[in-house]
XYZ file of N, CA and C in Angstrom:
870
model
N 24.791 -15.154 0.677
C 23.410 -15.592 0.841
C 23.229 -16.230 2.214
N 21.976 -16.424 2.588
C 21.686 -16.964 3.912
C 21.605 -18.475 3.862
N 22.220 -19.122 4.812
C 22.099 -20.563 4.927
C 20.854 -20.870 5.740
N 20.022 -21.776 5.242
C 18.802 -22.134 5.948
C 18.674 -23.652 5.957
N 18.437 -24.225 7.122
C 18.276 -25.670 7.210
C 17.471 -26.006 8.451
N 16.818 -27.155 8.436
C 16.087 -27.633 9.594
C 16.997 -28.586 10.368
N 17.247 -28.254 11.619
C 18.058 -29.110 12.479
C 17.316 -29.268 13.802
N 16.863 -30.479 14.101
C 16.110 -30.736 15.334
C 14.911 -29.806 15.449
N 14.218 -29.604 14.351
C 13.017 -28.778 14.367
C 13.290 -27.298 14.425
N 14.517 -26.873 14.219
C 14.856 -25.448 14.302
C 14.941 -24.861 12.902
N 14.392 -23.671 12.737
C 14.469 -22.955 11.472
C 15.611 -21.951 11.578
N 16.637 -22.082 10.725
C 17.825 -21.233 10.812
C 17.719 -20.143 9.753
N 17.807 -18.881 10.161
C 17.744 -17.788 9.209
C 18.247 -16.503 9.830
N 18.382 -15.476 9.025
C 18.827 -14.163 9.475
C 17.668 -13.310 9.941
N 17.948 -12.376 10.853
C 16.978 -11.353 11.191
C 17.701 -10.057 11.538
N 16.993 -9.011 12.063
C 17.528 -7.681 11.856
C 17.205 -6.626 12.888
N 17.348 -5.376 12.432
C 17.196 -4.201 13.260
C 15.751 -3.797 13.461
N 15.566 -2.672 14.158
C 14.231 -2.180 14.427
C 13.559 -1.672 13.158
N 12.222 -1.707 13.171
C 11.446 -1.288 12.009
C 11.635 0.197 11.749
N 11.846 0.543 10.497
C 12.061 1.952 10.167
C 11.100 2.475 9.105
N 10.694 1.611 8.173
C 9.878 2.062 7.058
C 8.453 1.547 7.189
N 7.468 2.399 6.866
C 6.069 1.988 6.917
C 5.284 2.731 5.855
N 4.353 2.031 5.218
C 3.486 2.642 4.216
C 2.059 2.196 4.478
N 1.164 3.152 4.594
C -0.243 2.867 4.843
C -1.060 3.254 3.615
N -2.131 2.496 3.361
C -2.994 2.786 2.224
C -4.333 2.101 2.438
N -5.239 2.281 1.484
C -6.533 1.597 1.501
C -6.762 0.983 0.136
N -7.333 -0.212 0.119
C -7.599 -0.920 -1.123
C -9.102 -1.127 -1.259
N -9.633 -0.821 -2.427
C -11.081 -0.853 -2.637
C -11.373 -1.265 -4.068
N -12.522 -1.872 -4.279
C -12.984 -2.183 -5.625
C -14.039 -1.151 -6.009
N -13.870 -0.541 -7.167
C -14.751 0.550 -7.590
C -15.093 0.406 -9.062
N -16.225 0.995 -9.436
C -16.721 0.909 -10.804
C -16.735 2.288 -11.454
N -16.403 2.329 -12.752
C -16.443 3.574 -13.523
C -17.133 3.332 -14.855
N -17.594 4.417 -15.451
C -18.376 4.289 -16.685
C -18.035 5.416 -17.655
N -18.066 5.096 -18.937
C -17.906 6.106 -19.978
C -18.842 5.782 -21.137
N -19.574 6.816 -21.574
C -20.461 6.686 -22.733
C -19.949 7.546 -23.889
N -18.668 7.942 -23.800
C -18.053 8.780 -24.823
C -17.980 8.018 -26.142
N -18.559 8.606 -27.190
C -18.589 7.955 -28.504
C -17.373 8.312 -29.346
N -16.846 9.520 -29.165
C -15.698 9.958 -29.967
C -14.410 9.354 -29.424
N -13.473 9.098 -30.303
C -12.161 8.613 -29.889
C -12.034 7.110 -29.845
N -13.125 6.387 -30.045
C -13.068 4.935 -30.112
C -12.991 4.260 -28.756
N -12.798 2.940 -28.792
C -12.821 2.128 -27.574
C -11.674 2.444 -26.625
N -10.502 2.805 -27.173
C -9.355 3.092 -26.314
C -9.631 4.290 -25.417
N -10.167 5.368 -26.000
C -10.470 6.540 -25.187
C -11.608 6.261 -24.221
N -12.590 5.500 -24.671
C -13.713 5.154 -23.799
C -13.214 4.384 -22.576
N -12.253 3.466 -22.800
C -11.697 2.698 -21.688
C -10.950 3.604 -20.721
N -10.130 4.510 -21.232
C -9.374 5.409 -20.359
C -10.299 6.287 -19.529
N -11.372 6.775 -20.137
C -12.327 7.609 -19.395
C -13.043 6.799 -18.323
N -13.383 5.547 -18.633
C -14.044 4.693 -17.646
C -13.107 4.392 -16.477
N -11.818 4.151 -16.791
C -10.840 3.898 -15.736
C -10.632 5.135 -14.861
N -10.594 6.296 -15.486
C -10.462 7.537 -14.723
C -11.637 7.716 -13.784
N -12.836 7.421 -14.287
C -14.038 7.527 -13.460
C -13.983 6.528 -12.308
N -13.500 5.307 -12.572
C -13.401 4.291 -11.525
C -12.408 4.710 -10.448
N -11.265 5.277 -10.855
C -10.280 5.737 -9.871
C -10.850 6.871 -9.024
N -11.613 7.766 -9.663
C -12.251 8.849 -8.913
C -13.229 8.279 -7.884
N -14.001 7.286 -8.296
C -14.953 6.674 -7.376
C -14.238 5.922 -6.253
N -13.089 5.327 -6.557
C -12.301 4.649 -5.524
C -11.832 5.648 -4.474
N -11.315 6.790 -4.944
C -10.846 7.826 -4.018
C -11.981 8.337 -3.146
N -13.162 8.514 -3.736
C -14.317 9.002 -2.976
C -14.768 7.975 -1.944
N -14.723 6.687 -2.307
C -15.123 5.639 -1.367
C -14.187 5.600 -0.163
N -12.888 5.726 -0.412
C -11.925 5.721 0.682
C -12.075 6.983 1.528
N -12.289 8.117 0.880
C -12.470 9.361 1.626
C -13.676 9.266 2.549
N -14.771 8.657 2.055
C -15.952 8.459 2.894
C -15.619 7.584 4.091
N -14.793 6.555 3.851
C -14.410 5.659 4.932
C -13.557 6.365 5.983
N -12.546 7.125 5.550
C -11.662 7.776 6.524
C -12.349 8.950 7.218
N -13.393 9.506 6.587
C -14.130 10.587 7.238
C -14.745 10.121 8.548
N -15.004 8.804 8.645
C -15.585 8.277 9.884
C -14.607 8.382 11.043
N -13.307 8.586 10.732
C -12.288 8.739 11.765
C -11.994 10.211 12.066
N -12.686 11.133 11.410
C -12.314 12.545 11.474
C -12.529 13.177 12.842
N -13.279 12.511 13.717
C -13.532 13.076 15.041
C -12.539 12.570 16.085
N -11.505 11.882 15.611
C -10.482 11.395 16.530
C -9.806 12.573 17.224
N -9.638 12.470 18.522
C -8.986 13.532 19.287
C -7.683 13.011 19.901
N -6.758 13.912 20.108
C -5.518 13.641 20.836
C -4.522 12.766 20.083
N -4.770 12.450 18.822
C -3.836 11.669 18.025
C -3.423 12.492 16.817
N -2.506 13.399 17.001
C -2.097 14.291 15.922
C -1.556 13.507 14.745
N -0.768 12.464 15.029
C -0.160 11.688 13.960
C -1.221 11.004 13.108
N -2.309 10.524 13.718
C -3.385 9.876 12.975
C -4.211 10.909 12.216
N -4.438 12.052 12.837
C -5.175 13.116 12.161
C -4.440 13.574 10.908
N -3.110 13.624 10.950
C -2.315 13.982 9.770
C -2.503 12.960 8.664
N -2.530 11.684 9.041
C -2.732 10.625 8.055
C -4.099 10.750 7.402
N -5.132 10.960 8.208
C -6.494 11.085 7.689
C -6.607 12.291 6.771
N -6.029 13.399 7.184
C -6.088 14.631 6.390
C -5.402 14.440 5.039
N -4.318 13.667 5.022
C -3.569 13.509 3.781
C -4.315 12.670 2.755
N -5.379 11.971 3.152
C -6.191 11.230 2.193
C -6.970 12.165 1.272
N -7.101 13.426 1.665
C -7.817 14.374 0.811
C -7.038 14.667 -0.468
N -5.732 14.392 -0.471
C -4.894 14.557 -1.665
C -4.183 13.249 -1.993
N -4.906 12.135 -1.861
C -4.297 10.824 -2.041
C -4.065 10.510 -3.515
N -3.092 9.651 -3.775
C -2.869 9.137 -5.125
C -3.626 7.825 -5.278
N -4.037 7.509 -6.504
C -4.821 6.301 -6.773
C -4.118 5.490 -7.857
N -3.848 4.224 -7.564
C -3.218 3.322 -8.532
C -4.160 2.167 -8.836
N -4.342 1.867 -10.115
C -5.143 0.709 -10.513
C -4.298 -0.544 -10.350
N -4.706 -1.438 -9.446
C -3.983 -2.682 -9.231
C -4.398 -3.744 -10.248
N -5.699 -3.861 -10.480
C -6.226 -4.833 -11.436
C -7.502 -4.289 -12.061
N -7.732 -4.617 -13.329
C -9.035 -4.396 -13.960
C -9.784 -5.712 -13.812
N -10.812 -5.719 -12.982
C -11.507 -6.956 -12.640
C -12.526 -7.368 -13.696
N -13.166 -6.384 -14.322
C -14.162 -6.698 -15.348
C -14.442 -5.465 -16.181
N -14.965 -5.702 -17.367
C -15.407 -4.616 -18.239
C -16.544 -5.148 -19.116
N -17.523 -4.297 -19.364
C -18.609 -4.713 -20.256
C -19.217 -3.491 -20.928
N -19.696 -3.722 -22.152
C -20.258 -2.665 -22.990
C -21.755 -2.909 -23.147
N -22.547 -1.897 -22.832
C -24.004 -2.021 -22.931
C -24.604 -0.680 -23.319
N -25.411 -0.706 -24.374
C -26.088 0.505 -24.853
C -25.095 1.637 -25.112
N -23.921 1.287 -25.641
C -22.938 2.299 -25.993
C -22.107 2.809 -24.833
N -22.311 2.275 -23.638
C -21.562 2.718 -22.452
C -20.664 1.580 -21.959
N -19.405 1.915 -21.691
C -18.453 0.943 -21.176
C -18.351 1.099 -19.666
N -18.512 -0.012 -18.941
C -18.406 -0.015 -17.484
C -17.261 -0.929 -17.081
N -16.389 -0.446 -16.208
C -15.260 -1.242 -15.729
C -15.278 -1.286 -14.206
N -14.798 -2.388 -13.664
C -14.604 -2.523 -12.224
C -13.123 -2.782 -11.975
N -12.532 -2.021 -11.075
C -11.108 -2.142 -10.790
C -10.869 -2.388 -9.300
N -9.708 -2.945 -9.001
C -9.203 -2.936 -7.630
C -8.139 -1.853 -7.588
N -8.299 -0.889 -6.695
C -7.398 0.261 -6.655
C -6.805 0.427 -5.267
N -5.585 0.955 -5.236
C -4.942 1.295 -3.970
C -4.880 2.808 -3.855
N -5.432 3.314 -2.767
C -5.474 4.750 -2.513
C -4.467 5.052 -1.411
N -3.439 5.831 -1.764
C -2.325 6.073 -0.849
C -2.276 7.530 -0.429
N -2.304 7.810 0.871
C -2.235 9.190 1.343
C -0.848 9.777 1.134
N -0.758 11.106 1.201
C 0.533 11.769 1.039
C 1.461 11.508 2.217
N 0.890 11.275 3.390
C 1.688 11.047 4.589
C 1.415 9.654 5.136
N 2.332 9.153 5.929
C 2.178 7.887 6.619
C 2.512 8.075 8.090
N 2.209 7.056 8.877
C 2.528 7.099 10.299
C 3.954 6.596 10.491
N 4.836 7.464 10.939
C 6.210 7.069 11.220
C 6.204 6.074 12.380
N 6.930 4.959 12.216
C 6.925 3.906 13.233
C 7.380 4.392 14.607
N 8.222 5.387 14.637
C 8.689 5.860 15.941
C 7.570 6.530 16.733
N 6.465 6.894 16.048
C 5.345 7.524 16.742
C 4.189 6.560 17.000
N 4.387 5.276 16.687
C 3.343 4.282 16.953
C 3.470 3.863 18.417
N 2.666 4.486 19.257
C 2.743 4.283 20.701
C 1.791 3.172 21.141
N 1.941 2.746 22.388
C 1.031 1.759 22.960
C -0.393 2.310 22.994
N -0.527 3.624 23.138
C -1.858 4.242 23.152
C -2.544 4.046 21.807
N -1.818 4.231 20.709
C -2.394 4.016 19.382
C -2.734 2.544 19.171
N -1.844 1.645 19.596
C -2.052 0.219 19.390
C -3.182 -0.336 20.244
N -3.673 0.454 21.185
C -4.778 0.023 22.054
C -6.114 0.599 21.619
N -6.138 1.339 20.501
C -7.367 2.014 20.082
C -7.868 1.468 18.744
N -8.911 0.620 18.744
C -9.426 0.049 17.498
C -10.301 1.007 16.702
N -10.552 2.206 17.216
C -11.441 3.151 16.526
C -10.698 4.027 15.521
N -9.376 3.842 15.394
C -8.595 4.600 14.417
C -8.200 3.662 13.268
N -7.683 4.185 12.164
C -7.276 3.305 11.057
C -6.290 2.237 11.510
N -6.222 1.141 10.730
C -5.287 0.059 11.038
C -3.890 0.625 11.271
N -3.335 0.331 12.432
C -2.002 0.784 12.806
C -1.220 -0.425 13.305
N -0.091 -0.716 12.672
C 0.684 -1.903 13.029
C 2.102 -1.519 13.424
N 2.718 -2.410 14.170
C 4.113 -2.200 14.539
C 4.858 -3.526 14.445
N 6.068 -3.442 13.910
C 6.962 -4.594 13.767
C 8.289 -4.227 14.426
N 8.738 -5.050 15.352
C 10.052 -4.778 15.941
C 10.696 -6.095 16.368
N 11.967 -5.998 16.767
C 12.761 -7.182 17.092
C 13.358 -7.065 18.481
N 13.876 -8.178 18.957
C 14.346 -8.227 20.336
C 15.619 -7.422 20.573
N 16.377 -7.116 19.490
C 17.588 -6.313 19.624
C 17.730 -5.409 18.409
N 18.518 -4.357 18.551
C 18.742 -3.436 17.439
C 19.577 -4.081 16.340
N 20.527 -4.955 16.714
C 21.323 -5.681 15.734
C 21.802 -6.983 16.364
N 22.235 -7.898 15.503
C 22.555 -9.238 15.980
C 23.939 -9.681 15.515
N 24.582 -10.458 16.368
C 25.841 -11.094 16.007
C 25.567 -12.518 15.539
N 26.495 -13.091 14.792
C 26.334 -14.448 14.304
C 26.097 -15.413 15.463
N 25.125 -16.311 15.285
C 24.832 -17.314 16.300
C 23.752 -16.918 17.283
N 23.373 -15.640 17.320
C 22.328 -15.211 18.248
C 20.938 -15.609 17.743
N 20.023 -15.834 18.695
C 18.646 -16.144 18.344
C 17.821 -14.853 18.344
N 16.803 -14.842 17.480
C 16.026 -13.638 17.233
C 14.554 -13.870 17.538
N 13.908 -12.863 18.087
C 12.456 -12.866 18.256
C 11.877 -11.680 17.504
N 10.808 -11.922 16.748
C 10.105 -10.882 16.004
C 8.791 -10.610 16.722
N 8.422 -9.335 16.852
C 7.195 -8.965 17.539
C 6.249 -8.228 16.592
N 4.963 -8.579 16.670
C 3.928 -7.964 15.848
C 2.788 -7.511 16.747
N 2.242 -6.334 16.449
C 1.079 -5.866 17.200
C 0.326 -4.851 16.355
N -1.002 -4.852 16.468
C -1.845 -3.896 15.743
C -3.002 -3.478 16.625
N -3.654 -2.412 16.229
C -4.760 -1.891 17.032
C -6.079 -2.599 16.770
N -6.152 -3.408 15.702
C -7.390 -4.120 15.370
C -7.021 -5.419 14.659
N -7.957 -6.365 14.537
C -7.639 -7.639 13.872
C -7.112 -7.428 12.459
N -6.126 -8.269 12.075
C -5.556 -8.125 10.741
C -5.046 -9.469 10.230
N -4.948 -9.565 8.904
C -4.303 -10.689 8.249
C -2.867 -10.256 7.940
N -1.902 -11.138 8.210
C -0.515 -10.727 8.064
C 0.344 -11.739 7.330
N 1.424 -11.243 6.749
C 2.419 -12.075 6.075
C 3.790 -11.459 6.326
N 4.750 -12.274 6.742
C 6.128 -11.829 6.934
C 6.982 -12.363 5.788
N 7.684 -11.470 5.093
C 8.544 -11.857 3.975
C 9.959 -11.379 4.242
N 10.927 -12.291 4.064
C 12.333 -11.958 4.245
C 12.988 -11.895 2.877
N 13.674 -10.790 2.576
C 14.331 -10.605 1.283
C 15.839 -10.582 1.464
N 16.516 -11.532 0.829
C 17.976 -11.591 0.898
C 18.586 -10.575 -0.058
N 19.873 -10.279 0.145
C 20.501 -9.269 -0.710
C 20.722 -9.750 -2.137
N 20.527 -11.062 -2.402
C 20.603 -11.544 -3.788
C 19.226 -11.576 -4.446
N 18.199 -11.077 -3.728
C 16.850 -11.016 -4.279
C 15.967 -12.188 -3.918
N 16.526 -13.249 -3.344
C 15.722 -14.395 -2.926
C 14.759 -13.965 -1.818
N 13.497 -14.413 -1.916
C 12.484 -14.045 -0.942
C 11.910 -15.287 -0.274
N 11.779 -15.211 1.038
C 11.255 -16.319 1.829
C 10.073 -15.822 2.639
N 8.979 -16.592 2.616
C 7.834 -16.258 3.462
C 8.064 -16.902 4.827
N 8.349 -16.058 5.826
C 8.608 -16.561 7.171
C 7.330 -16.928 7.899
N 6.254 -16.200 7.611
C 4.976 -16.434 8.270
C 3.852 -16.077 7.302
N 2.918 -17.011 7.082
C 2.831 -18.365 7.621
C 3.950 -19.258 7.073
N 4.251 -20.332 7.820
C 5.244 -21.309 7.375
C 4.726 -22.712 7.696
N 5.403 -23.771 7.262
C 4.897 -25.130 7.504
C 4.705 -25.473 8.973
N 5.370 -24.759 9.869
C 5.229 -25.013 11.290
C 4.152 -24.141 11.936
N 3.809 -23.044 11.276
C 2.852 -22.101 11.857
C 2.009 -21.507 10.732
N 0.802 -22.058 10.574
C -0.069 -21.664 9.465
C -0.915 -20.434 9.771
N -0.901 -19.986 11.007
C -1.714 -18.843 11.416
C -1.373 -17.594 10.596
N -2.400 -16.953 10.048
C -2.173 -15.692 9.338
C -3.175 -14.621 9.721
N -4.044 -14.919 10.717
C -4.987 -13.914 11.212
C -4.660 -13.631 12.666
N -4.555 -12.347 12.989
C -4.123 -11.927 14.307
C -5.162 -11.013 14.942
N -5.334 -11.162 16.233
C -6.271 -10.309 16.961
C -5.655 -8.942 17.231
N -6.492 -7.957 17.347
C -6.013 -6.619 17.659
C -5.628 -6.489 19.122
N -4.669 -5.594 19.399
C -4.239 -5.261 20.754
C -3.601 -6.449 21.482
N -3.108 -7.410 20.701
C -2.431 -8.583 21.271
C -1.006 -8.621 20.734
N -0.036 -8.823 21.605
C 1.361 -8.931 21.201
C 1.646 -10.355 20.738
N 2.136 -10.485 19.505
C 2.509 -11.785 18.956
C 4.022 -11.863 18.827
N 4.551 -13.038 19.132
C 5.982 -13.278 19.036
C 6.256 -14.392 18.028
N 7.253 -14.187 17.194
C 7.675 -15.200 16.230
C 9.174 -15.464 16.446
N 9.553 -16.684 16.898
C 8.666 -17.771 17.302
C 8.174 -17.569 18.734
N 7.067 -18.253 19.087
C 6.613 -18.198 20.476
C 6.817 -19.565 21.128
N 6.339 -19.700 22.359
C 6.619 -20.913 23.131
C 6.015 -22.162 22.503
N 4.981 -22.002 21.676
C 4.318 -23.162 21.067
C 4.973 -23.588 19.757
N 5.847 -22.766 19.221
C 6.450 -23.072 17.922
C 7.560 -24.110 18.033
N 7.747 -24.874 16.956
C 8.787 -25.904 16.910
C 9.946 -25.467 16.029
N 10.175 -24.150 15.955
C 11.308 -23.649 15.195
C 11.937 -22.472 15.937
N 13.177 -22.184 15.597
C 13.915 -21.049 16.147
C 14.425 -20.200 14.996
N 14.741 -18.955 15.281
C 15.364 -18.064 14.314
C 16.772 -17.753 14.809
N 17.762 -18.105 14.015
C 19.153 -17.895 14.443
C 19.939 -17.180 13.345
N 20.778 -16.246 13.753
C 21.579 -15.461 12.817
C 22.708 -16.317 12.252
N 22.809 -16.332 10.917
C 23.871 -17.069 10.227
C 24.532 -16.148 9.204
N 25.707 -16.498 8.691
C 26.372 -15.668 7.679
C 25.518 -15.574 6.420
N 25.748 -14.540 5.598
C 26.822 -13.550 5.702
C 26.399 -12.354 6.536
N 27.361 -11.554 6.943
C 27.042 -10.296 7.603
C 26.643 -9.286 6.523
N 25.931 -8.247 6.911
C 25.477 -7.260 5.937
C 24.058 -6.796 6.233
N 23.387 -6.276 5.201
C 22.055 -5.692 5.347
C 21.080 -6.368 4.395
N 19.968 -6.867 4.939
C 18.879 -7.421 4.136
C 17.573 -6.824 4.661
N 16.418 -7.446 4.405
C 15.159 -6.781 4.772
C 14.078 -7.769 5.194
N 13.313 -7.353 6.207
C 12.147 -8.075 6.681
C 10.929 -7.188 6.489
N 9.840 -7.725 5.916
C 8.655 -6.926 5.628
C 7.406 -7.612 6.160
N 6.566 -6.835 6.828
C 5.252 -7.292 7.267
C 4.199 -6.645 6.388
N 3.368 -7.482 5.742
C 2.192 -7.003 5.018
C 0.979 -7.288 5.896
N 0.140 -6.290 6.106
C -1.019 -6.448 6.983
C -2.236 -5.787 6.370
N -3.405 -6.395 6.589
C -4.646 -5.822 6.079
C -5.818 -6.290 6.927
N -6.877 -5.486 6.932
C -8.106 -5.870 7.612
C -8.857 -6.939 6.829
N -8.446 -7.213 5.582
C -9.065 -8.228 4.742
C -8.003 -9.265 4.340
N -8.417 -10.489 3.959
C -7.450 -11.516 3.560
C -6.545 -11.045 2.426
N -5.267 -11.361 2.534
C -4.280 -10.961 1.538
C -4.318 -11.891 0.329
N -3.821 -11.380 -0.797
C -3.728 -12.199 -1.997
C -2.703 -13.308 -1.835
N -2.838 -14.357 -2.640
C -1.962 -15.522 -2.532
C -0.656 -15.323 -3.307
N 0.410 -15.944 -2.804
C 1.698 -15.970 -3.486
C 1.983 -17.374 -3.990
N 2.862 -17.470 -4.980
C 3.320 -18.767 -5.464
C 4.562 -19.153 -4.653
N 4.428 -20.194 -3.850
C 5.526 -20.603 -2.967
C 5.792 -22.097 -3.093
N 6.968 -22.492 -2.624
C 7.348 -23.905 -2.571
C 7.906 -24.188 -1.185
N 7.486 -25.305 -0.600
C 7.991 -25.692 0.715
C 9.405 -26.239 0.566
N 10.383 -25.573 1.185
C 11.783 -25.970 1.097
C 12.398 -25.881 2.490
N 12.909 -27.013 2.993
C 13.608 -27.044 4.288
C 12.802 -26.399 5.397
N 11.500 -26.692 5.439
C 10.674 -26.218 6.538
C 10.221 -24.790 6.431
N 10.348 -24.164 5.246
C 9.888 -22.793 5.063
C 9.288 -22.673 3.677
N 8.679 -21.538 3.379
C 8.090 -21.308 2.070
C 8.985 -20.376 1.262
N 9.582 -20.922 0.222
C 10.396 -20.125 -0.687
C 9.478 -19.533 -1.744
N 9.510 -18.213 -1.898
C 8.693 -17.551 -2.904
C 9.325 -17.793 -4.267
N 8.532 -18.259 -5.214
C 9.062 -18.652 -6.517
C 9.884 -17.538 -7.146
N 11.002 -17.910 -7.752
C 11.950 -16.944 -8.297
C 11.343 -16.053 -9.370
N 10.282 -16.521 -10.031
C 9.667 -15.725 -11.095
C 8.955 -14.497 -10.560
N 8.738 -14.458 -9.243
C 8.056 -13.326 -8.629
C 9.074 -12.340 -8.056
N 9.130 -11.161 -8.620
C 10.013 -10.112 -8.116
C 9.395 -9.492 -6.873
N 10.135 -8.572 -6.251
C 9.580 -7.853 -5.097
C 8.306 -7.124 -5.479
N 8.269 -6.559 -6.684
C 7.060 -5.870 -7.156
C 5.908 -6.854 -7.316
N 6.211 -8.054 -7.831
C 5.168 -9.074 -7.978
C 4.585 -9.461 -6.624
N 5.461 -9.617 -5.632
C 5.003 -9.983 -4.294
C 4.098 -8.900 -3.733
N 4.500 -7.650 -3.909
C 3.677 -6.544 -3.421
C 2.321 -6.533 -4.124
N 2.336 -6.694 -5.449
C 1.081 -6.648 -6.206
C 0.162 -7.813 -5.860
N 0.737 -9.024 -5.752
C -0.083 -10.184 -5.418
C -0.644 -10.068 -4.007
N 0.163 -9.581 -3.084
C -0.304 -9.412 -1.712
C -1.448 -8.406 -1.649
N -1.388 -7.398 -2.512
C -2.448 -6.392 -2.548
C -3.692 -6.875 -3.292
N -3.681 -8.120 -3.733
C -4.885 -8.705 -4.325
C -5.869 -9.067 -3.237
N -6.201 -8.066 -2.428
C -7.058 -8.266 -1.260
C -8.383 -8.912 -1.669
N -8.868 -9.826 -0.832
C -10.134 -10.503 -1.122
C -11.294 -9.671 -0.583
N -11.877 -8.888 -1.485
C -13.017 -8.041 -1.148
C -14.203 -8.520 -1.963
N -15.387 -8.447 -1.398
C -16.589 -8.823 -2.140
C -16.674 -7.968 -3.389
N -16.636 -8.619 -4.548
C -16.560 -7.893 -5.813
C -17.864 -7.194 -6.158
N -17.722 -6.017 -6.763
C -18.868 -5.300 -7.299
C -19.044 -5.715 -8.757
N -20.266 -6.033 -9.149
C -20.518 -6.386 -10.540
C -21.884 -5.858 -10.978
N -22.134 -4.563 -10.791
C -23.429 -3.995 -11.121
C -23.565 -3.770 -12.621
N -24.784 -3.677 -13.145
C -24.969 -3.429 -14.566
C -24.571 -2.023 -14.973
N -24.486 -1.107 -14.026
C -24.120 0.261 -14.347
C -23.662 0.974 -13.088
N -22.991 2.113 -13.282
C -22.552 2.916 -12.132
C -23.761 3.445 -11.370
N -24.803 3.791 -12.077
C -26.009 4.302 -11.430
C -26.584 3.258 -10.478
N -26.614 1.994 -10.938
C -27.110 0.930 -10.073
C -26.189 0.731 -8.882
N -24.880 0.871 -9.110
C -23.920 0.711 -8.017
C -24.139 1.763 -6.944
N -24.474 2.971 -7.358
C -24.671 4.058 -6.409
C -25.839 3.795 -5.477
N -26.769 2.929 -5.917
C -27.932 2.635 -5.097
C -27.630 1.545 -4.073
N -26.473 0.879 -4.206
C -26.094 -0.159 -3.265
C -25.340 0.457 -2.085
N -24.981 -0.404 -1.133
C -24.186 0.058 -0.006
C -22.802 0.476 -0.495
N -22.146 1.393 0.218
C -20.793 1.800 -0.180
C -19.869 0.588 -0.229
N -18.881 0.569 -1.135
C -17.972 -0.581 -1.232
C -17.124 -0.722 0.022
N -16.752 -1.968 0.315
C -15.869 -2.222 1.447
C -14.474 -1.676 1.160
N -13.856 -1.137 2.191
C -12.503 -0.612 2.076
C -11.584 -1.449 2.949
N -10.542 -1.989 2.355
C -9.549 -2.763 3.102
C -8.415 -1.841 3.520
N -8.192 -1.718 4.814
C -7.071 -0.924 5.308
C -5.808 -1.786 5.206
N -4.732 -1.183 4.697
C -3.527 -1.945 4.369
C -2.296 -1.247 4.935
N -1.326 -2.044 5.358
C -0.062 -1.495 5.854
C 1.082 -2.380 5.415
N 2.189 -1.750 5.046
C 3.424 -2.460 4.699
C 4.548 -1.858 5.545
N 5.114 -2.664 6.417
C 6.128 -2.183 7.352
C 7.402 -3.010 7.161
N 8.532 -2.343 6.987
C 9.794 -3.047 6.717
C 10.863 -2.710 7.753
N 11.786 -3.648 7.923
C 12.940 -3.451 8.800
C 14.202 -3.781 8.027
N 15.171 -2.880 8.037
C 16.475 -3.192 7.462
C 17.154 -4.249 8.302
N 17.787 -5.176 7.631
C 18.424 -6.310 8.307
C 19.933 -6.039 8.411
N 20.408 -5.872 9.627
C 21.832 -5.595 9.844
C 22.441 -6.710 10.687
N 23.430 -7.385 10.128
C 24.100 -8.480 10.817
C 25.571 -8.120 11.023
N 26.027 -8.267 12.255
C 27.428 -7.995 12.563
C 28.105 -9.267 13.033
N 29.431 -9.248 13.064
C 30.177 -10.436 13.510
C 30.073 -10.628 15.011
C-alpha cells in the first residue's frame, strides 16, 4: 500500500505513467411515458423506461449533430458518427408519476458512443478548439518514476470543465487527489494548462513504496460532478471504503443538470431541448520502479 503523510506541508503519494485509457460519453435527463394497460405496472414501467432511454439518445444525437460540420478532425468526426449507434444506460430514475392511466418517468442516462478518442491522437490543435465536443488530456512529467522522485500531473481541455482526480491503490483504497484540503478548485478553464501541484500549492507529490502498478483517473464534465463521500485524512480526501470503484463512477456521473419535471412527455416536447452534459473519464496506469 502507499504511505501518505503530511511533512512540512508536503503531500506524499504515488504517481504514474502516461495516460492510456479514455472514455467519452454524454449525460442527459430525459422523460418517457407508457399508457400500456396490459401487463400491469411492471410492464408499464419498463415501457416508460425504454421510451425515456430512446428520448435520451435522441437528445444527445441532436446535440452532437451541431458538431457534424467539423472539418479536418477525422478522430472527432469518428466519435460523432459513432453516437448514431450509441448505447444508453439508466444511471438513476429521478421521478415517476401516474396520471390518467399513463406512467411518466424521468431518468438520468449516460449515452456512450461506440468509439472514443484515443489519447495519443489528442493534439494541441484539438485542445485549442472549443467548437468540438469536450476533449481532455491527462499526462505526467515522466513515463515512469523511481522511489523518491517528485511528480507533476498535467490537465488540459478544449473548453471549461469540472474535474476530479482519483487515485486507486492496488488494494482498492481510493483517494481524491483533487480537489483536496490544500486546493479546493474543481472548475478549470478551457485551453489552459493546469499543473498539480503548481507554484501556488503547499503540497508536493512524491513517489513512495511499494513498487508496482496502480491507477490515476480524471473525471471531467461540462457540468458539475456528483458528490462523493470522503473523509479528510492527513491532508487529503480519503474516499469512504463503502464506495467501490463502481460507486465512485456512478456518483461522479450524478451530474447536476436542471431537472425535467413536466406533467407529460407531450408537454416536455414543447419545452427547450434538455441540457446535455459532455463527460470524459481518462485513466493512467501507475508504474513505479526502484
